[in-house]
Each structure stands twice: as structure tokens, then as C-alpha cells.
Amino acid sequence: MTRILLTGAAALALTATAAAAKTQVTWWHAMGGELGSKLEQIVAGYNASQDTYEVVPVYKGDYTETMTAAIAAFRAGEQPDIVQVFEVGTGTMMAAKGAIYPVYQLMQEAGAGFDPKAYLPAVVGYYTDTDGNMLSMPFNSSTPILYYNKDIFTAAGLDPETAPATWSDLEAMSKTILASGAAKCGFTTGWISWVQLENLSAWHNQPIGTDENGFGSVEAKLTVDGPVQVRHWDNLARWQKEGVFKYGGPGGGSDAAPAFYAGECAMYMNSSASRAGVMANSQFPVGFGMLPYYDDVEGAPQNSIIGGATLWVLRGHPDEEYKGVADFFSYLSSPEVQADWHQFSGYLPITQAAYDLGKAQGYYDQNPGADVGIREITLNPPTPNSKGLRFGNYVQIRTVIDEEFQSLLAGTKTAKEALSAVVERGNALIADFAETVR
């Protein structure tokens, strides 16, 4: 097939094709705003690059709404070819064995050139089975990093070019900042569940659950009440009282970013894909660093794990459409398209080639901090403890994590009691899920 690679405005300008002659591929997605516009631009580039297939993107609301709509559509026999599903929906999608068409199998059967080794292991590891087969196509993946206010560091007498490497460093630097009056709090964070429990565990090579963090069985159990996790939550509670830490709220932590932008907190942990927003909203020079680690924990730091979403292929369509899906996925994975998407959005590139292209283009030299997330996820080869997690009902489990963390901060539970409650309540939800898929 002859292909012309197009990105940007040129792609949108060349979409007037004989659509009726093309095989249509439908993609339901959850990207609104500027990201949605960029997604449509990528699709337009693909459609203009060849004359056999036409991908039709359809915005279906947020991640939960999109996934719910796809499940309902499948039951009614009206499912799309492709659906974008967030990472915590992976367990649910995997359990729907008759509904999904695994990507490795699709690419093989469609005769598409597909080399799993070309993809960054820490990205695709989240979406593989225990044999290493890729089940879905990563699209928008990110990982948490640390942002800091260089002006506050300077005012406190700290080196503005040096981020804290360890949690001990972060505590000491936060107390120096508080003592100097340069800021009212040391650090805040988005996503207690994702950053301060799931990634904390992976970064220290600690299990999140049994059976390779749920990869090996739908009946796996959570084990997040281990010594490292308990120690960290105990520290967070103490640091909250001391002013070192400011709680940003449940879920994504909607109060965290404003506290950082206003100069109330000197440091902020959240997604690497928040970089563009951080740069746009910060009226001060921003520094970047990897997540802190406890330097007395053997094997730390290991590697961080990802968040974001991936593209699942649903069964029930003609073979010709699946050939189009495979061809589109090959296009999406090309270094030029991946580098363009990564550099626009702040999401991680999914292939080593896209990362290498960005380096060759000088992107990381011109945009300090843009490669921190990549360096984190590629720091070490993922282990069974650090390649991700896969539990049924995990959306609800994240709510449980938030509730128990709030109990900890309120002083009604110790760190051990709060995390043991996460394990007990979470395992009940996992058992409920396992019962539905037997």
C-alpha cells in the first residue's frame, strides 16, 4: 500500500477523498478539547495517506462514559471497531474474552508488520498477558513526575537546579522552605491512589497484589499494606500536620495544581502529561525531577508505572475492517506520528524509535523536563511488581483508597489500619468481579 505521511494542518487539508469507496473503521474515544482536535488531525493524516480505509473518530464523553457506551453497544451488536479505555479498565476488558480481539493476534492475522520489541516495555507491559502478548494498543500513556518552583528554592537558599532525589531530601528541603518563609507548604500531589500508592509500590519494587499484581488471575488479592506503603502513608499523615505536605483532595486532586501555581506549595507531583498545563499556568521557572524514593529500600528506584488509556479492538466486524484497524495501528506507531503526538500532548512515546527521533530533533534539549517520565519508566526493566496492575472493579477500589486516606488524615485510623482496610474492602470488590466473570 502506498502511504504518504502527513501531520498537522496538511492532514486536515487533504481529507476530501472518495470516502464511499473506502472501508470504514469506527473509533470511539474520550479525548475532548485540544487533545480531541489533535486526535482528529492524526486521523485525518491517516485517511489522507492512503486510499483503502477511512477511520471515523467519534467522541463519546469521558473515559467511564466511553467504556460504558462500548459495553452497551457490544451487547446490542452495534460496537465500534476500536474503543479507547483507561488503564484501570484493563481488567474488565480482559475478562470480556469473547468481545475483544487481542492486538498481537489482530496484527498477525492481518499480516501487518508488527514487532512487539519496538515498544517501550514499561508502556506495553501494562497491556500484555502473562506470556508477554500485547492485548491492546497504547495511545496516551503518562507517568507521574515531580515539578518544583525554582524561585521558591532560590528564596529558601536551596539550589534551584537540584530536585530532591529521596524522600529524606524532600522532607529536609520542605522544612528549609517552611523555615525560610518562602512557601507555606513543601509539596502537594495529584492522585493519592496512582502516585502515592500504586507508583510508590512499583518505584520501590513492592507488590501491589498477588499473582503479579493481578496479571495472572482475576482472583488476585491486594497486598498494599506492606511495610513500605505503611511507612509512606504514616509519613504523609505526619507531614500534613507539620505543613510539609498539603492534601490536594480525592481523585485527581483538584486542589493540588492551584496550590502549586499560586506559590503556596513549592513542589507538586502529578502526570508527566500535566507538563503543558504546568508551564502555561506557572508564573515562575519550573524545575523537574523524578519521583522521590526511600534510599534504604533495596532495589529502589525501580521503574514507575503508567496511566492514561489504550485502544482495544472489539470483535463482530468483517475481516476487511480489521485489516484497516491493523493498518491504522501501524500508522499510529510510526516514529513521526508518535513523536508529533508525544511532543504536542506530553504523553509518553510508545516506541523507542519515537523517543530517538525526538532526541535527534533536539526536542528534549529545547524542552527541559520533557523526558523525565520516559527516563522513569525505562530506568530498569519492569518486574512482576512494577509492570502495572490489573484488578477487576479497580475504578471502585480507587475510591476506597481515597476514603481510607481521608480517614488517615482525619486521625480516625493509623496508616496500617487505613491500608489494611483498603486491602479488605478492595479484595471484596475484586471477589465480586471474579464472581461475575466465572
PDB file of N, CA and C in Angstrom, residues 257-343:
ATOM      1  N   ALA A 257      -2.943  21.364  41.984  1.00  0.00           N
ATOM      2  CA  ALA A 257      -2.326  22.247  40.991  1.00  0.00           C
ATOM      3  C   ALA A 257      -2.469  23.720  41.348  1.00  0.00           C
ATOM      4  N   PRO A 258      -3.676  24.199  41.761  1.00  0.00           N
ATOM      5  CA  PRO A 258      -3.792  25.616  42.140  1.00  0.00           C
ATOM      6  C   PRO A 258      -2.847  26.009  43.283  1.00  0.00           C
ATOM      7  N   ALA A 259      -2.630  25.087  44.227  1.00  0.00           N
ATOM      8  CA  ALA A 259      -1.718  25.390  45.340  1.00  0.00           C
ATOM      9  C   ALA A 259      -0.289  25.560  44.842  1.00  0.00           C
ATOM     10  N   PHE A 260       0.072  24.797  43.824  1.00  0.00           N
ATOM     11  CA  PHE A 260       1.413  24.923  43.237  1.00  0.00           C
ATOM     12  C   PHE A 260       1.514  26.195  42.393  1.00  0.00           C
ATOM     13  N   TYR A 261       0.510  26.444  41.559  1.00  0.00           N
ATOM     14  CA  TYR A 261       0.547  27.624  40.685  1.00  0.00           C
ATOM     15  C   TYR A 261       0.584  28.918  41.489  1.00  0.00           C
ATOM     16  N   ALA A 262      -0.104  28.935  42.632  1.00  0.00           N
ATOM     17  CA  ALA A 262      -0.182  30.146  43.459  1.00  0.00           C
ATOM     18  C   ALA A 262       1.069  30.356  44.307  1.00  0.00           C
ATOM     19  N   GLY A 263       1.998  29.397  44.287  1.00  0.00           N
ATOM     20  CA  GLY A 263       3.200  29.523  45.086  1.00  0.00           C
ATOM     21  C   GLY A 263       3.000  29.136  46.540  1.00  0.00           C
ATOM     22  N   GLU A 264       1.850  28.523  46.838  1.00  0.00           N
ATOM     23  CA  GLU A 264       1.602  28.069  48.206  1.00  0.00           C
ATOM     24  C   GLU A 264       2.469  26.861  48.535  1.00  0.00           C
ATOM     25  N   CYS A 265       2.595  25.933  47.574  1.00  0.00           N
ATOM     26  CA  CYS A 265       3.428  24.740  47.743  1.00  0.00           C
ATOM     27  C   CYS A 265       4.601  24.806  46.764  1.00  0.00           C
ATOM     28  N   ALA A 266       5.775  24.416  47.251  1.00  0.00           N
ATOM     29  CA  ALA A 266       6.991  24.526  46.440  1.00  0.00           C
ATOM     30  C   ALA A 266       7.114  23.412  45.411  1.00  0.00           C
ATOM     31  N   MET A 267       6.514  22.247  45.717  1.00  0.00           N
ATOM     32  CA  MET A 267       6.657  21.079  44.843  1.00  0.00           C
ATOM     33  C   MET A 267       5.300  20.433  44.601  1.00  0.00           C
ATOM     34  N   TYR A 268       5.211  19.713  43.492  1.00  0.00           N
ATOM     35  CA  TYR A 268       3.931  19.153  43.041  1.00  0.00           C
ATOM     36  C   TYR A 268       4.210  17.884  42.253  1.00  0.00           C
ATOM     37  N   MET A 269       3.534  16.801  42.625  1.00  0.00           N
ATOM     38  CA  MET A 269       3.675  15.547  41.890  1.00  0.00           C
ATOM     39  C   MET A 269       2.386  15.247  41.137  1.00  0.00           C
ATOM     40  N   ASN A 270       2.538  15.004  39.837  1.00  0.00           N
ATOM     41  CA  ASN A 270       1.389  14.619  39.018  1.00  0.00           C
ATOM     42  C   ASN A 270       1.905  14.094  37.681  1.00  0.00           C
ATOM     43  N   SER A 271       0.975  13.871  36.771  1.00  0.00           N
ATOM     44  CA  SER A 271       1.286  13.239  35.489  1.00  0.00           C
ATOM     45  C   SER A 271       2.327  14.007  34.684  1.00  0.00           C
ATOM     46  N   SER A 272       3.165  13.264  33.970  1.00  0.00           N
ATOM     47  CA  SER A 272       4.091  13.880  33.022  1.00  0.00           C
ATOM     48  C   SER A 272       3.327  14.616  31.927  1.00  0.00           C
ATOM     49  N   ALA A 273       2.092  14.185  31.674  1.00  0.00           N
ATOM     50  CA  ALA A 273       1.261  14.844  30.668  1.00  0.00           C
ATOM     51  C   ALA A 273       0.669  16.155  31.179  1.00  0.00           C
ATOM     52  N   SER A 274       0.904  16.478  32.470  1.00  0.00           N
ATOM     53  CA  SER A 274       0.480  17.770  33.014  1.00  0.00           C
ATOM     54  C   SER A 274       1.471  18.871  32.662  1.00  0.00           C
ATOM     55  N   ARG A 275       2.589  18.495  32.020  1.00  0.00           N
ATOM     56  CA  ARG A 275       3.676  19.440  31.795  1.00  0.00           C
ATOM     57  C   ARG A 275       3.221  20.708  31.071  1.00  0.00           C
ATOM     58  N   ALA A 276       2.445  20.547  30.006  1.00  0.00           N
ATOM     59  CA  ALA A 276       1.999  21.721  29.249  1.00  0.00           C
ATOM     60  C   ALA A 276       1.156  22.638  30.128  1.00  0.00           C
ATOM     61  N   GLY A 277       0.249  22.065  30.917  1.00  0.00           N
ATOM     62  CA  GLY A 277      -0.580  22.862  31.813  1.00  0.00           C
ATOM     63  C   GLY A 277       0.239  23.546  32.890  1.00  0.00           C
ATOM     64  N   VAL A 278       1.222  22.846  33.422  1.00  0.00           N
ATOM     65  CA  VAL A 278       2.092  23.422  34.446  1.00  0.00           C
ATOM     66  C   VAL A 278       2.855  24.608  33.874  1.00  0.00           C
ATOM     67  N   MET A 279       3.407  24.439  32.676  1.00  0.00           N
ATOM     68  CA  MET A 279       4.183  25.522  32.063  1.00  0.00           C
ATOM     69  C   MET A 279       3.296  26.720  31.741  1.00  0.00           C
ATOM     70  N   ALA A 280       2.061  26.464  31.319  1.00  0.00           N
ATOM     71  CA  ALA A 280       1.155  27.551  30.935  1.00  0.00           C
ATOM     72  C   ALA A 280       0.647  28.332  32.142  1.00  0.00           C
ATOM     73  N   ASN A 281       0.531  27.657  33.284  1.00  0.00           N
ATOM     74  CA  ASN A 281      -0.101  28.285  34.455  1.00  0.00           C
ATOM     75  C   ASN A 281       0.876  28.763  35.520  1.00  0.00           C
ATOM     76  N   SER A 282       2.151  28.480  35.358  1.00  0.00           N
ATOM     77  CA  SER A 282       3.148  28.854  36.368  1.00  0.00           C
ATOM     78  C   SER A 282       3.826  30.163  35.984  1.00  0.00           C
ATOM     79  N   GLN A 283       3.730  31.155  36.872  1.00  0.00           N
ATOM     80  CA  GLN A 283       4.374  32.448  36.632  1.00  0.00           C
ATOM     81  C   GLN A 283       5.764  32.468  37.265  1.00  0.00           C
ATOM     82  N   PHE A 284       6.469  31.361  37.131  1.00  0.00           N
ATOM     83  CA  PHE A 284       7.798  31.213  37.712  1.00  0.00           C
ATOM     84  C   PHE A 284       8.516  30.105  36.956  1.00  0.00           C
ATOM     85  N   PRO A 285       9.865  30.085  37.004  1.00  0.00           N
ATOM     86  CA  PRO A 285      10.591  28.994  36.342  1.00  0.00           C
ATOM     87  C   PRO A 285      10.324  27.661  37.036  1.00  0.00           C
ATOM     88  N   VAL A 286      10.033  26.627  36.234  1.00  0.00           N
ATOM     89  CA  VAL A 286       9.671  25.311  36.762  1.00  0.00           C
ATOM     90  C   VAL A 286      10.845  24.348  36.614  1.00  0.00           C
ATOM     91  N   GLY A 287      11.125  23.610  37.677  1.00  0.00           N
ATOM     92  CA  GLY A 287      12.106  22.538  37.632  1.00  0.00           C
ATOM     93  C   GLY A 287      11.399  21.196  37.586  1.00  0.00           C
ATOM     94  N   PHE A 288      12.113  20.168  37.188  1.00  0.00           N
ATOM     95  CA  PHE A 288      11.530  18.840  37.032  1.00  0.00           C
ATOM     96  C   PHE A 288      12.426  17.806  37.706  1.00  0.00           C
ATOM     97  N   GLY A 289      11.806  16.775  38.264  1.00  0.00           N
ATOM     98  CA  GLY A 289      12.583  15.708  38.869  1.00  0.00           C
ATOM     99  C   GLY A 289      11.829  14.394  38.831  1.00  0.00           C
ATOM    100  N   MET A 290      12.570  13.320  39.041  1.00  0.00           N
ATOM    101  CA  MET A 290      11.927  12.015  39.177  1.00  0.00           C
ATOM    102  C   MET A 290      11.219  11.927  40.527  1.00  0.00           C
ATOM    103  N   LEU A 291      10.353  10.929  40.667  1.00  0.00           N
ATOM    104  CA  LEU A 291       9.696  10.699  41.947  1.00  0.00           C
ATOM    105  C   LEU A 291      10.749  10.411  43.017  1.00  0.00           C
ATOM    106  N   PRO A 292      10.556  10.925  44.237  1.00  0.00           N
ATOM    107  CA  PRO A 292      11.484  10.593  45.322  1.00  0.00           C
ATOM    108  C   PRO A 292      11.371   9.116  45.692  1.00  0.00           C
ATOM    109  N   TYR A 293      12.414   8.598  46.339  1.00  0.00           N
ATOM    110  CA  TYR A 293      12.394   7.200  46.783  1.00  0.00           C
ATOM    111  C   TYR A 293      13.048   7.099  48.161  1.00  0.00           C
ATOM    112  N   TYR A 294      12.741   6.016  48.856  1.00  0.00           N
ATOM    113  CA  TYR A 294      13.382   5.718  50.139  1.00  0.00           C
ATOM    114  C   TYR A 294      14.671   4.972  49.834  1.00  0.00           C
ATOM    115  N   ASP A 295      15.807   5.598  50.153  1.00  0.00           N
ATOM    116  CA  ASP A 295      17.083   5.028  49.718  1.00  0.00           C
ATOM    117  C   ASP A 295      17.538   3.836  50.545  1.00  0.00           C
ATOM    118  N   ASP A 296      16.789   3.495  51.603  1.00  0.00           N
ATOM    119  CA  ASP A 296      17.131   2.295  52.369  1.00  0.00           C
ATOM    120  C   ASP A 296      16.293   1.086  51.962  1.00  0.00           C
ATOM    121  N   VAL A 297      15.462   1.245  50.924  1.00  0.00           N
ATOM    122  CA  VAL A 297      14.681   0.117  50.396  1.00  0.00           C
ATOM    123  C   VAL A 297      15.466  -0.511  49.251  1.00  0.00           C
ATOM    124  N   GLU A 298      15.799  -1.762  49.395  1.00  0.00           N
ATOM    125  CA  GLU A 298      16.611  -2.448  48.397  1.00  0.00           C
ATOM    126  C   GLU A 298      15.920  -2.448  47.032  1.00  0.00           C
ATOM    127  N   GLY A 299      16.680  -2.099  45.995  1.00  0.00           N
ATOM    128  CA  GLY A 299      16.149  -2.129  44.638  1.00  0.00           C
ATOM    129  C   GLY A 299      15.489  -0.844  44.191  1.00  0.00           C
ATOM    130  N   ALA A 300      15.333   0.117  45.090  1.00  0.00           N
ATOM    131  CA  ALA A 300      14.712   1.394  44.710  1.00  0.00           C
ATOM    132  C   ALA A 300      15.783   2.378  44.241  1.00  0.00           C
ATOM    133  N   PRO A 301      15.461   3.196  43.242  1.00  0.00           N
ATOM    134  CA  PRO A 301      14.218   3.195  42.471  1.00  0.00           C
ATOM    135  C   PRO A 301      14.227   2.134  41.367  1.00  0.00           C
ATOM    136  N   GLN A 302      13.058   1.564  41.099  1.00  0.00           N
ATOM    137  CA  GLN A 302      12.903   0.504  40.108  1.00  0.00           C
ATOM    138  C   GLN A 302      12.443   1.097  38.775  1.00  0.00           C
ATOM    139  N   ASN A 303      11.179   1.239  38.560  1.00  0.00           N
ATOM    140  CA  ASN A 303      10.619   1.987  37.434  1.00  0.00           C
ATOM    141  C   ASN A 303       9.223   2.424  37.822  1.00  0.00           C
ATOM    142  N   SER A 304       8.757   3.510  37.235  1.00  0.00           N
ATOM    143  CA  SER A 304       7.397   3.962  37.503  1.00  0.00           C
ATOM    144  C   SER A 304       6.436   3.240  36.567  1.00  0.00           C
ATOM    145  N   ILE A 305       5.144   3.336  36.868  1.00  0.00           N
ATOM    146  CA  ILE A 305       4.129   2.720  36.009  1.00  0.00           C
ATOM    147  C   ILE A 305       3.246   3.801  35.394  1.00  0.00           C
ATOM    148  N   ILE A 306       2.516   3.414  34.389  1.00  0.00           N
ATOM    149  CA  ILE A 306       1.814   4.397  33.581  1.00  0.00           C
ATOM    150  C   ILE A 306       0.341   4.544  33.964  1.00  0.00           C
ATOM    151  N   GLY A 307      -0.218   5.627  33.485  1.00  0.00           N
ATOM    152  CA  GLY A 307      -1.653   5.852  33.492  1.00  0.00           C
ATOM    153  C   GLY A 307      -2.036   6.253  32.076  1.00  0.00           C
ATOM    154  N   GLY A 308      -3.278   6.636  31.891  1.00  0.00           N
ATOM    155  CA  GLY A 308      -3.715   7.019  30.548  1.00  0.00           C
ATOM    156  C   GLY A 308      -4.662   5.990  29.976  1.00  0.00           C
ATOM    157  N   ALA A 309      -4.578   5.801  28.666  1.00  0.00           N
ATOM    158  CA  ALA A 309      -5.539   4.905  28.016  1.00  0.00           C
ATOM    159  C   ALA A 309      -4.908   4.171  26.852  1.00  0.00           C
ATOM    160  N   THR A 310      -5.632   3.175  26.393  1.00  0.00           N
ATOM    161  CA  THR A 310      -5.152   2.301  25.328  1.00  0.00           C
ATOM    162  C   THR A 310      -6.321   1.985  24.387  1.00  0.00           C
ATOM    163  N   LEU A 311      -6.001   1.486  23.209  1.00  0.00           N
ATOM    164  CA  LEU A 311      -7.021   1.222  22.205  1.00  0.00           C
ATOM    165  C   LEU A 311      -7.291  -0.278  22.121  1.00  0.00           C
ATOM    166  N   TRP A 312      -8.541  -0.657  22.385  1.00  0.00           N
ATOM    167  CA  TRP A 312      -8.980  -2.054  22.327  1.00  0.00           C
ATOM    168  C   TRP A 312      -9.784  -2.277  21.051  1.00  0.00           C
ATOM    169  N   VAL A 313      -9.603  -3.435  20.467  1.00  0.00           N
ATOM    170  CA  VAL A 313     -10.337  -3.806  19.254  1.00  0.00           C
ATOM    171  C   VAL A 313     -11.467  -4.752  19.651  1.00  0.00           C
ATOM    172  N   LEU A 314     -12.660  -4.465  19.181  1.00  0.00           N
ATOM    173  CA  LEU A 314     -13.834  -5.276  19.524  1.00  0.00           C
ATOM    174  C   LEU A 314     -14.201  -6.202  18.374  1.00  0.00           C
ATOM    175  N   ARG A 315     -14.615  -7.396  18.712  1.00  0.00           N
ATOM    176  CA  ARG A 315     -14.991  -8.403  17.714  1.00  0.00           C
ATOM    177  C   ARG A 315     -16.380  -8.114  17.140  1.00  0.00           C
ATOM    178  N   GLY A 316     -16.694  -8.823  16.047  1.00  0.00           N
ATOM    179  CA  GLY A 316     -18.017  -8.693  15.445  1.00  0.00           C
ATOM    180  C   GLY A 316     -18.048  -7.894  14.166  1.00  0.00           C
ATOM    181  N   HIS A 317     -16.865  -7.663  13.558  1.00  0.00           N
ATOM    182  CA  HIS A 317     -16.797  -6.887  12.318  1.00  0.00           C
ATOM    183  C   HIS A 317     -16.175  -7.721  11.201  1.00  0.00           C
ATOM    184  N   PRO A 318     -16.356  -7.313   9.944  1.00  0.00           N
ATOM    185  CA  PRO A 318     -15.760  -8.051   8.816  1.00  0.00           C
ATOM    186  C   PRO A 318     -14.229  -7.981   8.838  1.00  0.00           C
ATOM    187  N   ASP A 319     -13.602  -8.985   8.238  1.00  0.00           N
ATOM    188  CA  ASP A 319     -12.137  -9.044   8.197  1.00  0.00           C
ATOM    189  C   ASP A 319     -11.525  -7.808   7.555  1.00  0.00           C
ATOM    190  N   GLU A 320     -12.196  -7.265   6.546  1.00  0.00           N
ATOM    191  CA  GLU A 320     -11.640  -6.109   5.848  1.00  0.00           C
ATOM    192  C   GLU A 320     -11.480  -4.902   6.794  1.00  0.00           C
ATOM    193  N   GLU A 321     -12.421  -4.765   7.733  1.00  0.00           N
ATOM    194  CA  GLU A 321     -12.314  -3.672   8.705  1.00  0.00           C
ATOM    195  C   GLU A 321     -11.123  -3.897   9.635  1.00  0.00           C
ATOM    196  N   TYR A 322     -10.900  -5.159   9.994  1.00  0.00           N
ATOM    197  CA  TYR A 322      -9.773  -5.452  10.885  1.00  0.00           C
ATOM    198  C   TYR A 322      -8.433  -5.217  10.183  1.00  0.00           C
ATOM    199  N   LYS A 323      -8.401  -5.427   8.886  1.00  0.00           N
ATOM    200  CA  LYS A 323      -7.178  -5.090   8.136  1.00  0.00           C
ATOM    201  C   LYS A 323      -6.934  -3.585   8.198  1.00  0.00           C
ATOM    202  N   GLY A 324      -8.029  -2.833   8.168  1.00  0.00           N
ATOM    203  CA  GLY A 324      -7.921  -1.380   8.291  1.00  0.00           C
ATOM    204  C   GLY A 324      -7.451  -0.965   9.670  1.00  0.00           C
ATOM    205  N   VAL A 325      -7.948  -1.635  10.709  1.00  0.00           N
ATOM    206  CA  VAL A 325      -7.505  -1.354  12.079  1.00  0.00           C
ATOM    207  C   VAL A 325      -6.007  -1.610  12.206  1.00  0.00           C
ATOM    208  N   ALA A 326      -5.562  -2.750  11.684  1.00  0.00           N
ATOM    209  CA  ALA A 326      -4.142  -3.100  11.755  1.00  0.00           C
ATOM    210  C   ALA A 326      -3.288  -2.071  11.012  1.00  0.00           C
ATOM    211  N   ASP A 327      -3.751  -1.642   9.862  1.00  0.00           N
ATOM    212  CA  ASP A 327      -3.001  -0.650   9.085  1.00  0.00           C
ATOM    213  C   ASP A 327      -2.948   0.685   9.837  1.00  0.00           C
ATOM    214  N   PHE A 328      -4.055   1.065  10.439  1.00  0.00           N
ATOM    215  CA  PHE A 328      -4.111   2.309  11.216  1.00  0.00           C
ATOM    216  C   PHE A 328      -3.181   2.240  12.426  1.00  0.00           C
ATOM    217  N   PHE A 329      -3.166   1.106  13.113  1.00  0.00           N
ATOM    218  CA  PHE A 329      -2.274   0.950  14.272  1.00  0.00           C
ATOM    219  C   PHE A 329      -0.803   1.037  13.851  1.00  0.00           C
ATOM    220  N   SER A 330      -0.484   0.507  12.688  1.00  0.00           N
ATOM    221  CA  SER A 330       0.891   0.626  12.179  1.00  0.00           C
ATOM    222  C   SER A 330       1.242   2.096  11.945  1.00  0.00           C
ATOM    223  N   TYR A 331       0.279   2.845  11.412  1.00  0.00           N
ATOM    224  CA  TYR A 331       0.478   4.279  11.189  1.00  0.00           C
ATOM    225  C   TYR A 331       0.659   5.011  12.520  1.00  0.00           C
ATOM    226  N   LEU A 332      -0.219   4.711  13.484  1.00  0.00           N
ATOM    227  CA  LEU A 332      -0.139   5.353  14.798  1.00  0.00           C
ATOM    228  C   LEU A 332       1.203   5.109  15.469  1.00  0.00           C
ATOM    229  N   SER A 333       1.795   3.947  15.237  1.00  0.00           N
ATOM    230  CA  SER A 333       3.047   3.566  15.882  1.00  0.00           C
ATOM    231  C   SER A 333       4.280   4.100  15.168  1.00  0.00           C
ATOM    232  N   SER A 334       4.110   4.734  14.006  1.00  0.00           N
ATOM    233  CA  SER A 334       5.266   5.219  13.259  1.00  0.00           C
ATOM    234  C   SER A 334       5.985   6.300  14.067  1.00  0.00           C
ATOM    235  N   PRO A 335       7.298   6.373  13.962  1.00  0.00           N
ATOM    236  CA  PRO A 335       8.052   7.346  14.765  1.00  0.00           C
ATOM    237  C   PRO A 335       7.580   8.783  14.583  1.00  0.00           C
ATOM    238  N   GLU A 336       7.259   9.163  13.332  1.00  0.00           N
ATOM    239  CA  GLU A 336       6.860  10.549  13.069  1.00  0.00           C
ATOM    240  C   GLU A 336       5.536  10.896  13.754  1.00  0.00           C
ATOM    241  N   VAL A 337       4.553  10.007  13.647  1.00  0.00           N
ATOM    242  CA  VAL A 337       3.246  10.260  14.260  1.00  0.00           C
ATOM    243  C   VAL A 337       3.361  10.232  15.783  1.00  0.00           C
ATOM    244  N   GLN A 338       4.090   9.260  16.308  1.00  0.00           N
ATOM    245  CA  GLN A 338       4.258   9.145  17.751  1.00  0.00           C
ATOM    246  C   GLN A 338       5.007  10.339  18.340  1.00  0.00           C
ATOM    247  N   ALA A 339       6.084  10.760  17.672  1.00  0.00           N
ATOM    248  CA  ALA A 339       6.860  11.900  18.171  1.00  0.00           C
ATOM    249  C   ALA A 339       6.012  13.171  18.156  1.00  0.00           C
ATOM    250  N   ASP A 340       5.226  13.333  17.091  1.00  0.00           N
ATOM    251  CA  ASP A 340       4.360  14.507  16.971  1.00  0.00           C
ATOM    252  C   ASP A 340       3.306  14.522  18.087  1.00  0.00           C
ATOM    253  N   TRP A 341       2.661  13.387  18.321  1.00  0.00           N
ATOM    254  CA  TRP A 341       1.641  13.267  19.373  1.00  0.00           C
ATOM    255  C   TRP A 341       2.253  13.485  20.753  1.00  0.00           C
ATOM    256  N   HIS A 342       3.389  12.858  21.024  1.00  0.00           N
ATOM    257  CA  HIS A 342       4.096  12.982  22.303  1.00  0.00           C
ATOM    258  C   HIS A 342       4.486  14.429  22.577  1.00  0.00           C
ATOM    259  N   GLN A 343       5.035  15.093  21.566  1.00  0.00           N
ATOM    260  CA  GLN A 343       5.518  16.453  21.772  1.00  0.00           C
ATOM    261  C   GLN A 343       4.378  17.457  21.904  1.00  0.00           C
TER     262      GLN A 343
END
